């Protein structure tokens, strides 16, 4: 269909808010391999949007609504933001993923000054060091750092839709550990929230300048 289209530009908006060569970069590499050069030259990307106002606001609204619905006082609550993990070697060689996760985290928690907020990383697999702290370790050591808080709410930071990392890892692996010590909850991912879909629409209408080749580097 792209070959048949008369469009002069194709805009790609990843559902990965924070850029990594392992996610958006791997998709760009696939495009480079599978599509003819004349199509590649027409593709422009939104590389990432870790601090886009609509993305940040969508998270803040969801957290605020969840606390209100469940009658959780902010000062009694831990907000544990869990992002997908990444091998430390990627970051050591220039991947911006960790910095962008931290940027998203800082912007979102600015609306919740009384909560005890943390950022961790999940879904580690294989040998080697990955980004720390690991979400599982945070759950295991909860009594050491939970202070006087009564509730913990998992906030999926790098997952814009619910799938295996939220529905299985958080619900089935992490929440049972948390609930040994205090009340544990998981916030739904953004999914089809209107603030989020409005943000996507706004980003799609903006001019994009990043070329496919700019998102690709050699495998680490």
PDB file of C-alpha atoms in Angstrom:
ATOM      1  CA  UNK A   1       0.000   0.000   0.000  1.00  0.00           C
ATOM      2  CA  UNK A   2       2.866   2.388   0.723  1.00  0.00           C
ATOM      3  CA  UNK A   3       4.335   1.623  -2.703  1.00  0.00           C
ATOM      4  CA  UNK A   4       0.991   2.341  -4.368  1.00  0.00           C
ATOM      5  CA  UNK A   5       0.328   5.525  -2.406  1.00  0.00           C
ATOM      6  CA  UNK A   6       0.844   8.912  -4.011  1.00  0.00           C
ATOM      7  CA  UNK A   7       1.694  10.451  -0.632  1.00  0.00           C
ATOM      8  CA  UNK A   8       4.828  12.567  -0.503  1.00  0.00           C
ATOM      9  CA  UNK A   9       5.410  11.811   3.178  1.00  0.00           C
ATOM     10  CA  UNK A  10       4.738   8.978   5.647  1.00  0.00           C
ATOM     11  CA  UNK A  11       4.711   9.897   9.339  1.00  0.00           C
ATOM     12  CA  UNK A  12       5.664   7.322  11.952  1.00  0.00           C
ATOM     13  CA  UNK A  13       4.609   7.857  15.571  1.00  0.00           C
ATOM     14  CA  UNK A  14       5.934   5.072  17.842  1.00  0.00           C
ATOM     15  CA  UNK A  15       3.912   4.067  20.893  1.00  0.00           C
ATOM     16  CA  UNK A  16       7.219   4.001  22.784  1.00  0.00           C
ATOM     17  CA  UNK A  17       7.298   7.399  24.555  1.00  0.00           C
ATOM     18  CA  UNK A  18      10.997   7.095  25.435  1.00  0.00           C
ATOM     19  CA  UNK A  19      13.453   6.367  22.632  1.00  0.00           C
ATOM     20  CA  UNK A  20      15.715   3.334  22.565  1.00  0.00           C
ATOM     21  CA  UNK A  21      17.679   1.722  19.752  1.00  0.00           C
ATOM     22  CA  UNK A  22      16.189  -1.554  21.025  1.00  0.00           C
ATOM     23  CA  UNK A  23      12.578  -0.454  20.418  1.00  0.00           C
ATOM     24  CA  UNK A  24      11.945   2.403  17.982  1.00  0.00           C
ATOM     25  CA  UNK A  25      15.433   1.875  16.576  1.00  0.00           C
ATOM     26  CA  UNK A  26      14.769  -1.793  15.834  1.00  0.00           C
ATOM     27  CA  UNK A  27      11.574  -0.872  13.952  1.00  0.00           C
ATOM     28  CA  UNK A  28      13.486   1.698  11.913  1.00  0.00           C
ATOM     29  CA  UNK A  29      16.098  -0.952  11.099  1.00  0.00           C
ATOM     30  CA  UNK A  30      13.350  -3.325   9.934  1.00  0.00           C
ATOM     31  CA  UNK A  31      11.902  -0.604   7.688  1.00  0.00           C
ATOM     32  CA  UNK A  32      15.345   0.047   6.245  1.00  0.00           C
ATOM     33  CA  UNK A  33      15.714  -3.615   5.348  1.00  0.00           C
ATOM     34  CA  UNK A  34      12.212  -4.283   4.012  1.00  0.00           C
ATOM     35  CA  UNK A  35      11.190  -1.130   2.138  1.00  0.00           C
ATOM     36  CA  UNK A  36      12.571   0.300  -1.112  1.00  0.00           C
ATOM     37  CA  UNK A  37      14.753   3.374  -0.796  1.00  0.00           C
ATOM     38  CA  UNK A  38      12.227   5.670  -2.473  1.00  0.00           C
ATOM     39  CA  UNK A  39       9.755   4.880   0.312  1.00  0.00           C
ATOM     40  CA  UNK A  40      12.392   5.202   3.057  1.00  0.00           C
ATOM     41  CA  UNK A  41      13.167   8.698   1.823  1.00  0.00           C
ATOM     42  CA  UNK A  42       9.527   9.700   2.353  1.00  0.00           C
ATOM     43  CA  UNK A  43       9.348   8.462   5.962  1.00  0.00           C
ATOM     44  CA  UNK A  44       9.640  10.906   8.860  1.00  0.00           C
ATOM     45  CA  UNK A  45       9.538   9.938  12.520  1.00  0.00           C
ATOM     46  CA  UNK A  46       8.556  11.355  15.870  1.00  0.00           C
ATOM     47  CA  UNK A  47      11.602   9.967  17.667  1.00  0.00           C
ATOM     48  CA  UNK A  48      10.167  10.204  21.206  1.00  0.00           C
ATOM     49  CA  UNK A  49       8.033  12.374  23.450  1.00  0.00           C
ATOM     50  CA  UNK A  50       9.029  11.779  27.088  1.00  0.00           C
ATOM     51  CA  UNK A  51       7.895  15.231  28.233  1.00  0.00           C
ATOM     52  CA  UNK A  52       5.089  15.958  25.780  1.00  0.00           C
ATOM     53  CA  UNK A  53       2.465  17.946  27.752  1.00  0.00           C
ATOM     54  CA  UNK A  54      -0.413  15.689  26.668  1.00  0.00           C
ATOM     55  CA  UNK A  55       1.491  12.526  27.544  1.00  0.00           C
ATOM     56  CA  UNK A  56       2.394  13.907  30.973  1.00  0.00           C
ATOM     57  CA  UNK A  57      -1.116  15.219  31.623  1.00  0.00           C
ATOM     58  CA  UNK A  58      -2.682  11.867  30.660  1.00  0.00           C
ATOM     59  CA  UNK A  59      -0.599  10.129  33.326  1.00  0.00           C
ATOM     60  CA  UNK A  60      -1.310  12.780  35.931  1.00  0.00           C
ATOM     61  CA  UNK A  61      -5.063  12.627  35.317  1.00  0.00           C
ATOM     62  CA  UNK A  62      -5.077   8.840  35.523  1.00  0.00           C
ATOM     63  CA  UNK A  63      -3.155   8.825  38.808  1.00  0.00           C
ATOM     64  CA  UNK A  64      -5.290  11.579  40.312  1.00  0.00           C
ATOM     65  CA  UNK A  65      -8.541   9.861  39.299  1.00  0.00           C
ATOM     66  CA  UNK A  66      -7.321   6.512  40.640  1.00  0.00           C
ATOM     67  CA  UNK A  67      -6.378   7.960  44.022  1.00  0.00           C
ATOM     68  CA  UNK A  68      -9.752   9.684  44.292  1.00  0.00           C
ATOM     69  CA  UNK A  69     -11.755   6.635  43.189  1.00  0.00           C
ATOM     70  CA  UNK A  70      -9.992   4.348  45.670  1.00  0.00           C
ATOM     71  CA  UNK A  71      -9.955   6.969  48.442  1.00  0.00           C
ATOM     72  CA  UNK A  72      -6.166   6.846  48.757  1.00  0.00           C
ATOM     73  CA  UNK A  73      -4.530   9.838  50.398  1.00  0.00           C
ATOM     74  CA  UNK A  74      -1.451  10.991  48.556  1.00  0.00           C
ATOM     75  CA  UNK A  75       0.623  11.217  51.740  1.00  0.00           C
ATOM     76  CA  UNK A  76      -0.173   7.565  52.511  1.00  0.00           C
ATOM     77  CA  UNK A  77       0.754   6.319  49.032  1.00  0.00           C
ATOM     78  CA  UNK A  78       3.839   5.091  47.193  1.00  0.00           C
ATOM     79  CA  UNK A  79       3.823   5.630  43.429  1.00  0.00           C
ATOM     80  CA  UNK A  80       6.138   3.006  41.951  1.00  0.00           C
ATOM     81  CA  UNK A  81       6.737   3.823  38.296  1.00  0.00           C
ATOM     82  CA  UNK A  82       7.878   0.726  36.443  1.00  0.00           C
ATOM     83  CA  UNK A  83       9.423   1.004  32.977  1.00  0.00           C
ATOM     84  CA  UNK A  84      10.685  -1.725  30.683  1.00  0.00           C
ATOM     85  CA  UNK A  85      14.282  -2.641  31.394  1.00  0.00           C
ATOM     86  CA  UNK A  86      17.273  -2.229  29.075  1.00  0.00           C
ATOM     87  CA  UNK A  87      20.791  -3.689  29.178  1.00  0.00           C
ATOM     88  CA  UNK A  88      23.189  -1.277  30.860  1.00  0.00           C
ATOM     89  CA  UNK A  89      25.540  -1.619  27.878  1.00  0.00           C
ATOM     90  CA  UNK A  90      23.011   0.216  25.700  1.00  0.00           C
ATOM     91  CA  UNK A  91      23.048   3.228  28.019  1.00  0.00           C
ATOM     92  CA  UNK A  92      26.835   3.098  28.363  1.00  0.00           C
ATOM     93  CA  UNK A  93      27.157   3.425  24.581  1.00  0.00           C
ATOM     94  CA  UNK A  94      24.810   6.372  24.174  1.00  0.00           C
ATOM     95  CA  UNK A  95      21.206   5.128  24.305  1.00  0.00           C
ATOM     96  CA  UNK A  96      19.008   7.928  25.706  1.00  0.00           C
ATOM     97  CA  UNK A  97      16.296   5.634  27.111  1.00  0.00           C
ATOM     98  CA  UNK A  98      17.178   5.959  30.795  1.00  0.00           C
ATOM     99  CA  UNK A  99      17.459   9.756  30.646  1.00  0.00           C
ATOM    100  CA  UNK A 100      14.102   9.989  28.897  1.00  0.00           C
ATOM    101  CA  UNK A 101      12.426   7.675  31.431  1.00  0.00           C
ATOM    102  CA  UNK A 102      13.773   9.859  34.222  1.00  0.00           C
ATOM    103  CA  UNK A 103      12.502  12.966  32.433  1.00  0.00           C
ATOM    104  CA  UNK A 104       8.982  11.517  32.132  1.00  0.00           C
ATOM    105  CA  UNK A 105       9.096  10.449  35.774  1.00  0.00           C
ATOM    106  CA  UNK A 106      10.126  13.899  37.031  1.00  0.00           C
ATOM    107  CA  UNK A 107       7.435  15.690  35.046  1.00  0.00           C
ATOM    108  CA  UNK A 108       4.635  13.355  36.149  1.00  0.00           C
ATOM    109  CA  UNK A 109       5.467  13.317  39.864  1.00  0.00           C
ATOM    110  CA  UNK A 110       5.621  17.121  40.000  1.00  0.00           C
ATOM    111  CA  UNK A 111       1.829  16.955  40.437  1.00  0.00           C
ATOM    112  CA  UNK A 112       2.108  14.644  43.463  1.00  0.00           C
ATOM    113  CA  UNK A 113       4.541  16.222  45.928  1.00  0.00           C
ATOM    114  CA  UNK A 114       3.164  14.357  48.951  1.00  0.00           C
ATOM    115  CA  UNK A 115       3.485  10.863  47.491  1.00  0.00           C
ATOM    116  CA  UNK A 116       6.598   8.717  47.900  1.00  0.00           C
ATOM    117  CA  UNK A 117       7.569   8.235  44.233  1.00  0.00           C
ATOM    118  CA  UNK A 118      10.142   5.844  42.766  1.00  0.00           C
ATOM    119  CA  UNK A 119      11.294   4.732  39.310  1.00  0.00           C
ATOM    120  CA  UNK A 120      12.322   1.142  38.619  1.00  0.00           C
ATOM    121  CA  UNK A 121      12.752  -1.205  35.664  1.00  0.00           C
ATOM    122  CA  UNK A 122      11.175  -4.579  34.923  1.00  0.00           C
ATOM    123  CA  UNK A 123      11.260  -7.396  32.338  1.00  0.00           C
ATOM    124  CA  UNK A 124      14.959  -8.206  32.618  1.00  0.00           C
ATOM    125  CA  UNK A 125      15.958 -11.366  30.787  1.00  0.00           C
ATOM    126  CA  UNK A 126      19.227 -13.070  29.989  1.00  0.00           C
ATOM    127  CA  UNK A 127      22.639 -12.509  31.595  1.00  0.00           C
ATOM    128  CA  UNK A 128      24.329  -9.195  32.226  1.00  0.00           C
ATOM    129  CA  UNK A 129      23.550  -5.999  34.085  1.00  0.00           C
ATOM    130  CA  UNK A 130      20.352  -4.117  33.226  1.00  0.00           C
ATOM    131  CA  UNK A 131      19.072  -0.735  34.343  1.00  0.00           C
ATOM    132  CA  UNK A 132      18.543  -0.560  38.086  1.00  0.00           C
ATOM    133  CA  UNK A 133      16.740  -0.597  40.405  1.00  0.00           C
ATOM    134  CA  UNK A 134      14.874  -3.707  39.311  1.00  0.00           C
ATOM    135  CA  UNK A 135      11.134  -3.579  40.042  1.00  0.00           C
ATOM    136  CA  UNK A 136      11.247  -7.039  41.591  1.00  0.00           C
ATOM    137  CA  UNK A 137      14.012  -5.979  43.994  1.00  0.00           C
ATOM    138  CA  UNK A 138      12.009  -2.910  44.985  1.00  0.00           C
ATOM    139  CA  UNK A 139       9.092  -5.169  45.885  1.00  0.00           C
ATOM    140  CA  UNK A 140      11.263  -7.613  47.805  1.00  0.00           C
ATOM    141  CA  UNK A 141      12.881  -4.859  49.886  1.00  0.00           C
ATOM    142  CA  UNK A 142       9.674  -2.868  50.433  1.00  0.00           C
ATOM    143  CA  UNK A 143       9.832  -2.950  54.275  1.00  0.00           C
ATOM    144  CA  UNK A 144      13.211  -1.199  54.110  1.00  0.00           C
ATOM    145  CA  UNK A 145      11.980   1.896  52.281  1.00  0.00           C
ATOM    146  CA  UNK A 146       8.178   2.139  52.487  1.00  0.00           C
ATOM    147  CA  UNK A 147       8.359   4.382  55.585  1.00  0.00           C
ATOM    148  CA  UNK A 148       4.852   4.890  57.013  1.00  0.00           C
ATOM    149  CA  UNK A 149       2.984   4.544  53.701  1.00  0.00           C
ATOM    150  CA  UNK A 150      -0.088   2.314  53.599  1.00  0.00           C
ATOM    151  CA  UNK A 151      -0.580   1.856  49.854  1.00  0.00           C
ATOM    152  CA  UNK A 152       1.544   1.203  46.768  1.00  0.00           C
ATOM    153  CA  UNK A 153       0.317   1.954  43.239  1.00  0.00           C
ATOM    154  CA  UNK A 154       2.228   0.601  40.245  1.00  0.00           C
ATOM    155  CA  UNK A 155       2.360   3.135  37.402  1.00  0.00           C
ATOM    156  CA  UNK A 156       3.347   1.650  34.004  1.00  0.00           C
ATOM    157  CA  UNK A 157       5.648   4.373  32.664  1.00  0.00           C
ATOM    158  CA  UNK A 158       6.902   3.117  29.297  1.00  0.00           C
ATOM    159  CA  UNK A 159       3.841   0.989  28.464  1.00  0.00           C
ATOM    160  CA  UNK A 160       1.076   2.937  26.744  1.00  0.00           C
ATOM    161  CA  UNK A 161      -1.207  -0.103  26.473  1.00  0.00           C
ATOM    162  CA  UNK A 162      -1.849  -3.045  28.794  1.00  0.00           C
ATOM    163  CA  UNK A 163      -0.203  -6.296  27.733  1.00  0.00           C
ATOM    164  CA  UNK A 164       2.007  -9.035  29.184  1.00  0.00           C
ATOM    165  CA  UNK A 165       4.272  -6.687  31.169  1.00  0.00           C
ATOM    166  CA  UNK A 166       1.380  -5.097  33.013  1.00  0.00           C
ATOM    167  CA  UNK A 167      -1.208  -7.860  33.065  1.00  0.00           C
ATOM    168  CA  UNK A 168       1.158 -10.675  33.985  1.00  0.00           C
ATOM    169  CA  UNK A 169       4.401  -9.321  35.410  1.00  0.00           C
ATOM    170  CA  UNK A 170       2.913  -6.649  37.652  1.00  0.00           C
ATOM    171  CA  UNK A 171      -0.380  -8.380  38.492  1.00  0.00           C
ATOM    172  CA  UNK A 172       0.892 -11.938  38.916  1.00  0.00           C
ATOM    173  CA  UNK A 173       4.542 -11.556  39.936  1.00  0.00           C
ATOM    174  CA  UNK A 174       4.973  -8.221  41.737  1.00  0.00           C
ATOM    175  CA  UNK A 175       1.638  -7.387  43.366  1.00  0.00           C
ATOM    176  CA  UNK A 176       1.557 -10.588  45.496  1.00  0.00           C
ATOM    177  CA  UNK A 177       4.930  -9.578  46.989  1.00  0.00           C
ATOM    178  CA  UNK A 178       3.742  -6.049  47.726  1.00  0.00           C
ATOM    179  CA  UNK A 179       0.495  -7.220  49.279  1.00  0.00           C
ATOM    180  CA  UNK A 180       2.388  -9.105  51.964  1.00  0.00           C
ATOM    181  CA  UNK A 181       3.276  -5.727  53.458  1.00  0.00           C
ATOM    182  CA  UNK A 182       0.670  -3.134  52.389  1.00  0.00           C
ATOM    183  CA  UNK A 183      -2.200  -2.487  49.988  1.00  0.00           C
ATOM    184  CA  UNK A 184      -1.068  -2.941  46.398  1.00  0.00           C
ATOM    185  CA  UNK A 185      -2.692  -1.672  43.208  1.00  0.00           C
ATOM    186  CA  UNK A 186      -1.873  -1.334  39.520  1.00  0.00           C
ATOM    187  CA  UNK A 187      -2.835   1.651  37.447  1.00  0.00           C
ATOM    188  CA  UNK A 188      -4.123   0.789  33.977  1.00  0.00           C
ATOM    189  CA  UNK A 189      -1.916   1.863  31.093  1.00  0.00           C
ATOM    190  CA  UNK A 190      -3.082   4.858  29.051  1.00  0.00           C
ATOM    191  CA  UNK A 191      -4.854   2.639  26.501  1.00  0.00           C
ATOM    192  CA  UNK A 192      -7.668   4.739  24.917  1.00  0.00           C
ATOM    193  CA  UNK A 193      -7.866   7.588  27.433  1.00  0.00           C
ATOM    194  CA  UNK A 194      -9.072  10.665  25.567  1.00  0.00           C
ATOM    195  CA  UNK A 195      -6.285  12.939  26.835  1.00  0.00           C
ATOM    196  CA  UNK A 196      -3.758  10.437  25.537  1.00  0.00           C
ATOM    197  CA  UNK A 197      -5.393   9.925  22.137  1.00  0.00           C
ATOM    198  CA  UNK A 198      -5.696  13.698  21.777  1.00  0.00           C
ATOM    199  CA  UNK A 199      -1.956  13.947  22.439  1.00  0.00           C
ATOM    200  CA  UNK A 200      -1.265  11.335  19.759  1.00  0.00           C
ATOM    201  CA  UNK A 201      -3.402  13.237  17.266  1.00  0.00           C
ATOM    202  CA  UNK A 202      -1.615  16.495  18.087  1.00  0.00           C
ATOM    203  CA  UNK A 203       1.804  14.905  17.582  1.00  0.00           C
ATOM    204  CA  UNK A 204       0.763  13.399  14.251  1.00  0.00           C
ATOM    205  CA  UNK A 205      -0.250  16.787  12.894  1.00  0.00           C
ATOM    206  CA  UNK A 206       3.078  18.384  13.757  1.00  0.00           C
ATOM    207  CA  UNK A 207       5.872  18.441  11.210  1.00  0.00           C
ATOM    208  CA  UNK A 208       8.336  15.571  11.688  1.00  0.00           C
ATOM    209  CA  UNK A 209      11.953  15.859  10.584  1.00  0.00           C
ATOM    210  CA  UNK A 210      13.751  12.720  11.824  1.00  0.00           C
ATOM    211  CA  UNK A 211      14.860  10.373   9.039  1.00  0.00           C
ATOM    212  CA  UNK A 212      14.956   6.581   9.335  1.00  0.00           C
ATOM    213  CA  UNK A 213      18.750   6.504   9.110  1.00  0.00           C
ATOM    214  CA  UNK A 214      19.014   8.753  12.182  1.00  0.00           C
ATOM    215  CA  UNK A 215      17.378   6.089  14.389  1.00  0.00           C
ATOM    216  CA  UNK A 216      19.690   3.246  13.441  1.00  0.00           C
ATOM    217  CA  UNK A 217      23.067   2.214  14.793  1.00  0.00           C
ATOM    218  CA  UNK A 218      25.069  -0.959  14.898  1.00  0.00           C
ATOM    219  CA  UNK A 219      23.895  -3.661  17.325  1.00  0.00           C
ATOM    220  CA  UNK A 220      25.499  -3.417  20.786  1.00  0.00           C
TER     221      UNK A 220
END
